[in-house]
Amino acid sequence: MNVRFLVVTATTAASVMMLFASVDATTGVTRSTIINRRGADPTSITSSMEITAFGEIEDAAPANDECTFDGGIISFSHPMSLKSADTFFSIGSLQLSAIEMMIDEINTSPRCGVTVGGKKHGIHLTTFGDDSSNDKVAAIVQNGMIPLAESTEYVGSFWVGPYSSGLTGSMSPLANSTDDPTAGKTVLVAGGAASTSVFAGYPTIFGTFPPSELYLAQAIEALAKAGAKSAASVFESASFTKGVCAALPELADKFDLTLQAEIEVVSSPTSVDLDPVARNLSMVENDPDIVVACVYDQGCAEWVGSLRKSGWSPRAQVFTVCVGMDKFTDAVGTDAMYMMGVSPWDPSLDMRDQVVGWSAMEFSELFLSTTQRTSTYHAASAAASVGTLVQAIERADSFATDAVADVLASQEFKTLYGLLSFDANGQSQAPSLHLQYDKDLAVQTVYPIEFRSAELVYPMPTWDARDCNVLSRCLTGDEKGVCQEDGSCKCDSEGAISSGVGSSAKCVYIPNEDLTYVDTSLLFVGYILFAIQALLSIACTAWTVYFRNCRIVRASQPLFLCLIACGTFMMSLSIIPVGIQGGYRYLFDPITGMQTDEPNTEIRSVDAACMALPWLFSMGFAVTFSALFAKILRIKLVFQASRNFVRKQVGVKDVALIMVAVIALQAIVLIAWNVADPLVWRREVLMEDNNGYPTKSIGTCSSNNGLAFLIPLIVIDALMLFYALYLCFVTRKVSAEYQEGTWITASILSILQILVLSIPILVIVDNDNSAFYFVRVAVIFLVSTTVTMLIFFPKIYKLHFMKTQQGRAKRIGFRANPGQVSSTDPYESRLRSSMNSDREKRLSIGSDEGITSSVVRKVAFEVDAAIANSQEEEENEIVSATEKKTEIDKCADDEV
């Protein structure tokens, strides 16, 4: 190619400084302007300046000697965003590259320029850096482009436009003034403007973009036919973007869509501006099917990022600018998949340029090889603006503005961009296309049907579904599958399930989890132990009721004995809930194997069992030891009365209050625990495999603040036990015939030993569920059985296996006159010996205190006989004469 590329910095060239001397610094227009000149005759470009004034000059290909421009040089000039910091630099650089490619191709053989009047004319392209500023564009036109048009150096002068409707609009009044008929007119073909206001009323200005209000027509029609029911728009505060999205209300009404929102954001929006918009639209009450983002390239990437943050993917996301741009896909990567756009052009279309002979696909390939960037409709439009202008000049066979404008307004032009013709406003009448990225990030035309290269994907896959396809191991792991709409992986292999969603989706085999359930044989042992204690409690209760009027049973108070048996039964009943076990609190998804938020209803029964354990054991313990406590307290009251020479009858009602108080206190704590923070079943994972699935777990009953309730229960029971021990100590000298202080003491001490030894064992076996279960069952069984055996078995033995030869009447006589009684019965001899020993001790005490022997003997006698006399009086009130005969028969062994 015969090309010369020059970059000029205004601060190093006085002539360029003069060019913009009139621009006020307060407007934001920089005085440093970049100028690119490109053409067939380099010497004519640099003749007015020293080459050193231009900075670096790229070496160009040598001039093509075959082309001779005998007709002179034509000037094509335009503003364009050339600095990387410029707002429209990305798209502007695409358009500039396309324009330069066209100029180079036209200026070289075999075409060798533009033919007018039978002569060849070369083209000089002058590009002015516009800083993406409207003020700068106006200054460029007035001080750079108009002087070029008036220069005698060129046989003709024409303008092409910059990118954006706003910048092009700054040129319109200067190119074609309607207020001043004497003002000069210049043909302007804009390849980057779509707003109708840029063209309306200016007969020499034409645009290769379709009107902005027509951009969305094909996209909305296609999506409405696909099933979309609602739409919303987000548009940047700029002329073009506002104009495109302004058409949405009318289109929504035309295709029966509900327009849910029209949201304007600042120019060049960032995530700070767009994140709240995305969150708002993602709400259930909004959630539009179609979101149209009328933003430039920077805004596209920011909007996609905001959608990601909100976790929301609309069913159709339509962009007006970005689809097909490398910068967009570089910024968002695979998130561009299935994004939609609108475009007047697609390289797959069957069209060929009449000036340079390139087809749309050939241009796309050449553009990629030349610039290393993918061509978009912006580049094709800019190339078409040059091709159309050259065709119009040649058809008019003149450089006159009016002649060229008349041809543009009335004829069609074959370009690589399509068959162009212009409406009354000078805008392209070519319809827009609806585009969409496929899964390989290739841009496909999906509507209209006659131009379709792929099927429309609607609704777009969710973010999770896209991540599954692109980032997960669903398609590439050891066990392969197919990504589903929800982002999970449908596995091919039988037995494999989907694990995770989105990027973490994969097919795995769920391991068999060891739930550490208690071994069935141990559960069976626990039920046997419960059965043994239950039978003991029932048998002892039946024995007590049957022999309730026997002397030994009466002396031990039958009501309290029944309460003790009932309490031990309740304690043993707590063995049952200890063995109840369950799985996890929440169900697992059978497809993914992951825990869901759906509660496992079976856990409710396990939760009930968790709380049943402290209720049964604590209340059983309270009933048992409150009864023991009442028994020993009753003996203490009688003993105290005898020492004070007071005859006292102590009934059940006298000690019932203490029983009620103990049981009520335990019940209050348990109710508070049950209401405020009950024990519930929780399963803790102990081990996991590499995929995060549990391989071993353990289930326990726990609560967040269980100790706050357990400690008061322990303290209450401990105080009750220790006070009972104290009472046993106080009444230790009362005859063993009439009270069981020895056995109560043995029961309490045995229980203390069991509990003290069990605590460290339970701590050691905490993570061994079977051992933990067995220790708890053993503790419950030993506590209940120990009390049952120590309280009941001595009485049963004494009643049925220990014969006495002294009848009941004799014992009464003995109590009336103990000095006259004699007997050969060993048991009675031991009893009398024990009583005599007690009396001797009391006599000794009485002697020391100066009390007479007769008085001391009387005190000793009263202490021994007080309890029995109290029981005798109760018997006389309760048992009738007939019942006495029956009771004598039942208690024959006791009375013999």
mmCIF file with all atom_site columns, N, CA and C in Angstrom, residues 3-7 38 55-61:
data_model
loop_
_atom_site.group_PDB
_atom_site.id
_atom_site.type_symbol
_atom_site.label_atom_id
_atom_site.label_alt_id
_atom_site.label_comp_id
_atom_site.label_asym_id
_atom_site.label_entity_id
_atom_site.label_seq_id
_atom_site.pdbx_PDB_ins_code
_atom_site.Cartn_x
_atom_site.Cartn_y
_atom_site.Cartn_z
_atom_site.occupancy
_atom_site.B_iso_or_equiv
_atom_site.pdbx_formal_charge
_atom_site.auth_seq_id
_atom_site.auth_comp_id
_atom_site.auth_asym_id
_atom_site.auth_atom_id
_atom_site.pdbx_PDB_model_num
ATOM 1  N N  . VAL A 1 3  ? 1.226  4.343  1.593  1.00 0.00 ? 3  VAL A N  1
ATOM 2  C CA . VAL A 1 3  ? 0.679  4.951  2.806  1.00 0.00 ? 3  VAL A CA 1
ATOM 3  C C  . VAL A 1 3  ? 1.755  5.759  3.502  1.00 0.00 ? 3  VAL A C  1
ATOM 4  N N  . ARG A 1 4  ? 1.367  6.902  4.031  1.00 0.00 ? 4  ARG A N  1
ATOM 5  C CA . ARG A 1 4  ? 2.267  7.666  4.880  1.00 0.00 ? 4  ARG A CA 1
ATOM 6  C C  . ARG A 1 4  ? 1.490  8.048  6.135  1.00 0.00 ? 4  ARG A C  1
ATOM 7  N N  . PHE A 1 5  ? 1.988  7.663  7.310  1.00 0.00 ? 5  PHE A N  1
ATOM 8  C CA . PHE A 1 5  ? 1.256  7.900  8.547  1.00 0.00 ? 5  PHE A CA 1
ATOM 9  C C  . PHE A 1 5  ? 2.055  8.869  9.412  1.00 0.00 ? 5  PHE A C  1
ATOM 10 N N  . LEU A 1 6  ? 1.455  10.022 9.740  1.00 0.00 ? 6  LEU A N  1
ATOM 11 C CA . LEU A 1 6  ? 2.154  11.055 10.492 1.00 0.00 ? 6  LEU A CA 1
ATOM 12 C C  . LEU A 1 6  ? 1.369  11.374 11.756 1.00 0.00 ? 6  LEU A C  1
ATOM 13 N N  . VAL A 1 7  ? 2.062  11.495 12.870 1.00 0.00 ? 7  VAL A N  1
ATOM 14 C CA . VAL A 1 7  ? 1.451  11.905 14.128 1.00 0.00 ? 7  VAL A CA 1
ATOM 15 C C  . VAL A 1 7  ? 2.047  13.232 14.533 1.00 0.00 ? 7  VAL A C  1
ATOM 16 N N  . ARG A 1 38 ? -3.045 10.973 6.075  1.00 0.00 ? 38 ARG A N  1
ATOM 17 C CA . ARG A 1 38 ? -2.831 9.740  5.334  1.00 0.00 ? 38 ARG A CA 1
ATOM 18 C C  . ARG A 1 38 ? -3.203 10.007 3.873  1.00 0.00 ? 38 ARG A C  1
ATOM 19 N N  . GLY A 1 55 ? 7.328  14.842 15.527 1.00 0.00 ? 55 GLY A N  1
ATOM 20 C CA . GLY A 1 55 ? 7.643  13.738 16.421 1.00 0.00 ? 55 GLY A CA 1
ATOM 21 C C  . GLY A 1 55 ? 7.983  12.506 15.617 1.00 0.00 ? 55 GLY A C  1
ATOM 22 N N  . GLU A 1 56 ? 7.594  11.318 16.151 1.00 0.00 ? 56 GLU A N  1
ATOM 23 C CA . GLU A 1 56 ? 7.901  10.061 15.471 1.00 0.00 ? 56 GLU A CA 1
ATOM 24 C C  . GLU A 1 56 ? 7.045  9.901  14.227 1.00 0.00 ? 56 GLU A C  1
ATOM 25 N N  . ILE A 1 57 ? 7.684  9.430  13.138 1.00 0.00 ? 57 ILE A N  1
ATOM 26 C CA . ILE A 1 57 ? 6.975  9.188  11.884 1.00 0.00 ? 57 ILE A CA 1
ATOM 27 C C  . ILE A 1 57 ? 7.155  7.724  11.538 1.00 0.00 ? 57 ILE A C  1
ATOM 28 N N  . GLU A 1 58 ? 6.042  6.999  11.419 1.00 0.00 ? 58 GLU A N  1
ATOM 29 C CA . GLU A 1 58 ? 6.137  5.589  11.073 1.00 0.00 ? 58 GLU A CA 1
ATOM 30 C C  . GLU A 1 58 ? 6.556  5.453  9.617  1.00 0.00 ? 58 GLU A C  1
ATOM 31 N N  . ASP A 1 59 ? 7.465  4.528  9.393  1.00 0.00 ? 59 ASP A N  1
ATOM 32 C CA . ASP A 1 59 ? 7.838  4.239  8.012  1.00 0.00 ? 59 ASP A CA 1
ATOM 33 C C  . ASP A 1 59 ? 6.664  3.607  7.296  1.00 0.00 ? 59 ASP A C  1
ATOM 34 N N  . ALA A 1 60 ? 6.399  4.058  6.087  1.00 0.00 ? 60 ALA A N  1
ATOM 35 C CA . ALA A 1 60 ? 5.284  3.529  5.311  1.00 0.00 ? 60 ALA A CA 1
ATOM 36 C C  . ALA A 1 60 ? 5.818  2.725  4.144  1.00 0.00 ? 60 ALA A C  1
ATOM 37 N N  . ALA A 1 61 ? 4.922  1.996  3.548  1.00 0.00 ? 61 ALA A N  1
ATOM 38 C CA . ALA A 1 61 ? 5.318  1.238  2.359  1.00 0.00 ? 61 ALA A CA 1
ATOM 39 C C  . ALA A 1 61 ? 5.674  2.204  1.237  1.00 0.00 ? 61 ALA A C  1
#
